[in-house]
Amino acid sequence: MTADELFPLALAGRVALCIECETVTRAPVPVRYIASTSGPGTTLYACPEHAVKLGANLTPEGALRHP
């Protein structure tokens, strides 16, 4: 094993996988929230380009601010 395999490049800052193009984005936009009956829910993200196409739905925090 090489040093690169043992210590892969860590991405600094906030990153997420775009649900549309399935690439890693450094500017994730929350577009969906999936509620869970046990434990916290899951937030799905998109890159800025696809976030416009998908349209952002309210996350739990957004619903609290905008009743």
JSON list of C-alpha atoms in Angstrom, two decimals:
[
{"chain": "A", "resi": 1, "resn": "MET", "atom": "CA", "xyz": [0.00, 0.00, 0.00]},
{"chain": "A", "resi": 2, "resn": "THR", "atom": "CA", "xyz": [1.20, 3.45, -0.83]},
{"chain": "A", "resi": 3, "resn": "ALA", "atom": "CA", "xyz": [1.02, 6.50, 1.43]},
{"chain": "A", "resi": 4, "resn": "ASP", "atom": "CA", "xyz": [-1.70, 7.96, -0.82]},
{"chain": "A", "resi": 5, "resn": "GLU", "atom": "CA", "xyz": [-3.87, 4.89, -0.25]},
{"chain": "A", "resi": 6, "resn": "LEU", "atom": "CA", "xyz": [-3.32, 4.96, 3.50]},
{"chain": "A", "resi": 7, "resn": "PHE", "atom": "CA", "xyz": [-3.95, 8.70, 3.82]},
{"chain": "A", "resi": 8, "resn": "PRO", "atom": "CA", "xyz": [-6.39, 9.86, 1.14]},
{"chain": "A", "resi": 9, "resn": "LEU", "atom": "CA", "xyz": [-6.91, 13.54, 0.48]},
{"chain": "A", "resi": 10, "resn": "ALA", "atom": "CA", "xyz": [-9.39, 14.93, 3.00]},
{"chain": "A", "resi": 11, "resn": "LEU", "atom": "CA", "xyz": [-11.68, 17.63, 1.65]},
{"chain": "A", "resi": 12, "resn": "ALA", "atom": "CA", "xyz": [-11.69, 20.66, 3.91]},
{"chain": "A", "resi": 13, "resn": "GLY", "atom": "CA", "xyz": [-14.91, 22.49, 4.65]},
{"chain": "A", "resi": 14, "resn": "ARG", "atom": "CA", "xyz": [-18.47, 21.42, 4.02]},
{"chain": "A", "resi": 15, "resn": "VAL", "atom": "CA", "xyz": [-18.91, 18.96, 1.19]},
{"chain": "A", "resi": 16, "resn": "ALA", "atom": "CA", "xyz": [-21.81, 16.74, 0.10]},
{"chain": "A", "resi": 17, "resn": "LEU", "atom": "CA", "xyz": [-22.84, 14.48, -2.73]},
{"chain": "A", "resi": 18, "resn": "CYS", "atom": "CA", "xyz": [-25.25, 15.99, -5.27]},
{"chain": "A", "resi": 19, "resn": "ILE", "atom": "CA", "xyz": [-28.35, 13.79, -5.59]},
{"chain": "A", "resi": 20, "resn": "GLU", "atom": "CA", "xyz": [-28.74, 14.68, -9.27]},
{"chain": "A", "resi": 21, "resn": "CYS", "atom": "CA", "xyz": [-25.27, 14.37, -10.82]},
{"chain": "A", "resi": 22, "resn": "GLU", "atom": "CA", "xyz": [-23.73, 12.31, -7.98]},
{"chain": "A", "resi": 23, "resn": "THR", "atom": "CA", "xyz": [-20.58, 14.42, -7.76]},
{"chain": "A", "resi": 24, "resn": "VAL", "atom": "CA", "xyz": [-19.01, 15.91, -4.66]},
{"chain": "A", "resi": 25, "resn": "THR", "atom": "CA", "xyz": [-19.79, 19.62, -4.30]},
{"chain": "A", "resi": 26, "resn": "ARG", "atom": "CA", "xyz": [-18.14, 22.15, -2.00]},
{"chain": "A", "resi": 27, "resn": "ALA", "atom": "CA", "xyz": [-21.26, 24.34, -2.03]},
{"chain": "A", "resi": 28, "resn": "PRO", "atom": "CA", "xyz": [-24.09, 21.95, -1.10]},
{"chain": "A", "resi": 29, "resn": "VAL", "atom": "CA", "xyz": [-27.66, 23.24, -1.12]},
{"chain": "A", "resi": 30, "resn": "PRO", "atom": "CA", "xyz": [-30.24, 21.33, 0.96]},
{"chain": "A", "resi": 31, "resn": "VAL", "atom": "CA", "xyz": [-33.07, 20.31, -1.38]},
{"chain": "A", "resi": 32, "resn": "ARG", "atom": "CA", "xyz": [-34.91, 17.49, 0.42]},
{"chain": "A", "resi": 33, "resn": "TYR", "atom": "CA", "xyz": [-35.42, 16.30, 3.99]},
{"chain": "A", "resi": 34, "resn": "ILE", "atom": "CA", "xyz": [-36.42, 12.72, 4.74]},
{"chain": "A", "resi": 35, "resn": "ALA", "atom": "CA", "xyz": [-38.02, 12.35, 8.17]},
{"chain": "A", "resi": 36, "resn": "SER", "atom": "CA", "xyz": [-37.28, 9.27, 10.23]},
{"chain": "A", "resi": 37, "resn": "THR", "atom": "CA", "xyz": [-39.48, 7.59, 12.81]},
{"chain": "A", "resi": 38, "resn": "SER", "atom": "CA", "xyz": [-36.48, 6.69, 14.94]},
{"chain": "A", "resi": 39, "resn": "GLY", "atom": "CA", "xyz": [-33.58, 9.09, 15.20]},
{"chain": "A", "resi": 40, "resn": "PRO", "atom": "CA", "xyz": [-32.72, 12.14, 13.16]},
{"chain": "A", "resi": 41, "resn": "GLY", "atom": "CA", "xyz": [-33.83, 12.49, 9.58]},
{"chain": "A", "resi": 42, "resn": "THR", "atom": "CA", "xyz": [-31.64, 12.81, 6.52]},
{"chain": "A", "resi": 43, "resn": "THR", "atom": "CA", "xyz": [-30.96, 15.92, 4.48]},
{"chain": "A", "resi": 44, "resn": "LEU", "atom": "CA", "xyz": [-30.26, 15.47, 0.78]},
{"chain": "A", "resi": 45, "resn": "TYR", "atom": "CA", "xyz": [-28.09, 18.00, -1.02]},
{"chain": "A", "resi": 46, "resn": "ALA", "atom": "CA", "xyz": [-27.54, 19.19, -4.57]},
{"chain": "A", "resi": 47, "resn": "CYS", "atom": "CA", "xyz": [-24.86, 21.25, -6.25]},
{"chain": "A", "resi": 48, "resn": "PRO", "atom": "CA", "xyz": [-25.86, 24.89, -6.94]},
{"chain": "A", "resi": 49, "resn": "GLU", "atom": "CA", "xyz": [-26.51, 24.14, -10.62]},
{"chain": "A", "resi": 50, "resn": "HIS", "atom": "CA", "xyz": [-28.97, 21.30, -9.94]},
{"chain": "A", "resi": 51, "resn": "ALA", "atom": "CA", "xyz": [-30.50, 22.93, -6.85]},
{"chain": "A", "resi": 52, "resn": "VAL", "atom": "CA", "xyz": [-32.20, 25.43, -9.15]},
{"chain": "A", "resi": 53, "resn": "LYS", "atom": "CA", "xyz": [-33.63, 22.60, -11.27]},
{"chain": "A", "resi": 54, "resn": "LEU", "atom": "CA", "xyz": [-34.77, 20.51, -8.29]},
{"chain": "A", "resi": 55, "resn": "GLY", "atom": "CA", "xyz": [-36.16, 23.39, -6.28]},
{"chain": "A", "resi": 56, "resn": "ALA", "atom": "CA", "xyz": [-35.42, 23.61, -2.60]},
{"chain": "A", "resi": 57, "resn": "ASN", "atom": "CA", "xyz": [-38.05, 22.27, -0.22]},
{"chain": "A", "resi": 58, "resn": "LEU", "atom": "CA", "xyz": [-38.29, 23.38, 3.37]},
{"chain": "A", "resi": 59, "resn": "THR", "atom": "CA", "xyz": [-36.00, 21.70, 5.84]},
{"chain": "A", "resi": 60, "resn": "PRO", "atom": "CA", "xyz": [-37.17, 21.39, 9.45]},
{"chain": "A", "resi": 61, "resn": "GLU", "atom": "CA", "xyz": [-35.28, 24.57, 10.36]},
{"chain": "A", "resi": 62, "resn": "GLY", "atom": "CA", "xyz": [-36.86, 26.43, 7.45]},
{"chain": "A", "resi": 63, "resn": "ALA", "atom": "CA", "xyz": [-40.34, 25.25, 8.42]},
{"chain": "A", "resi": 64, "resn": "LEU", "atom": "CA", "xyz": [-39.83, 26.64, 11.92]},
{"chain": "A", "resi": 65, "resn": "ARG", "atom": "CA", "xyz": [-38.86, 30.04, 10.52]},
{"chain": "A", "resi": 66, "resn": "HIS", "atom": "CA", "xyz": [-41.70, 30.11, 7.97]},
{"chain": "A", "resi": 67, "resn": "PRO", "atom": "CA", "xyz": [-44.87, 28.65, 9.51]}
]
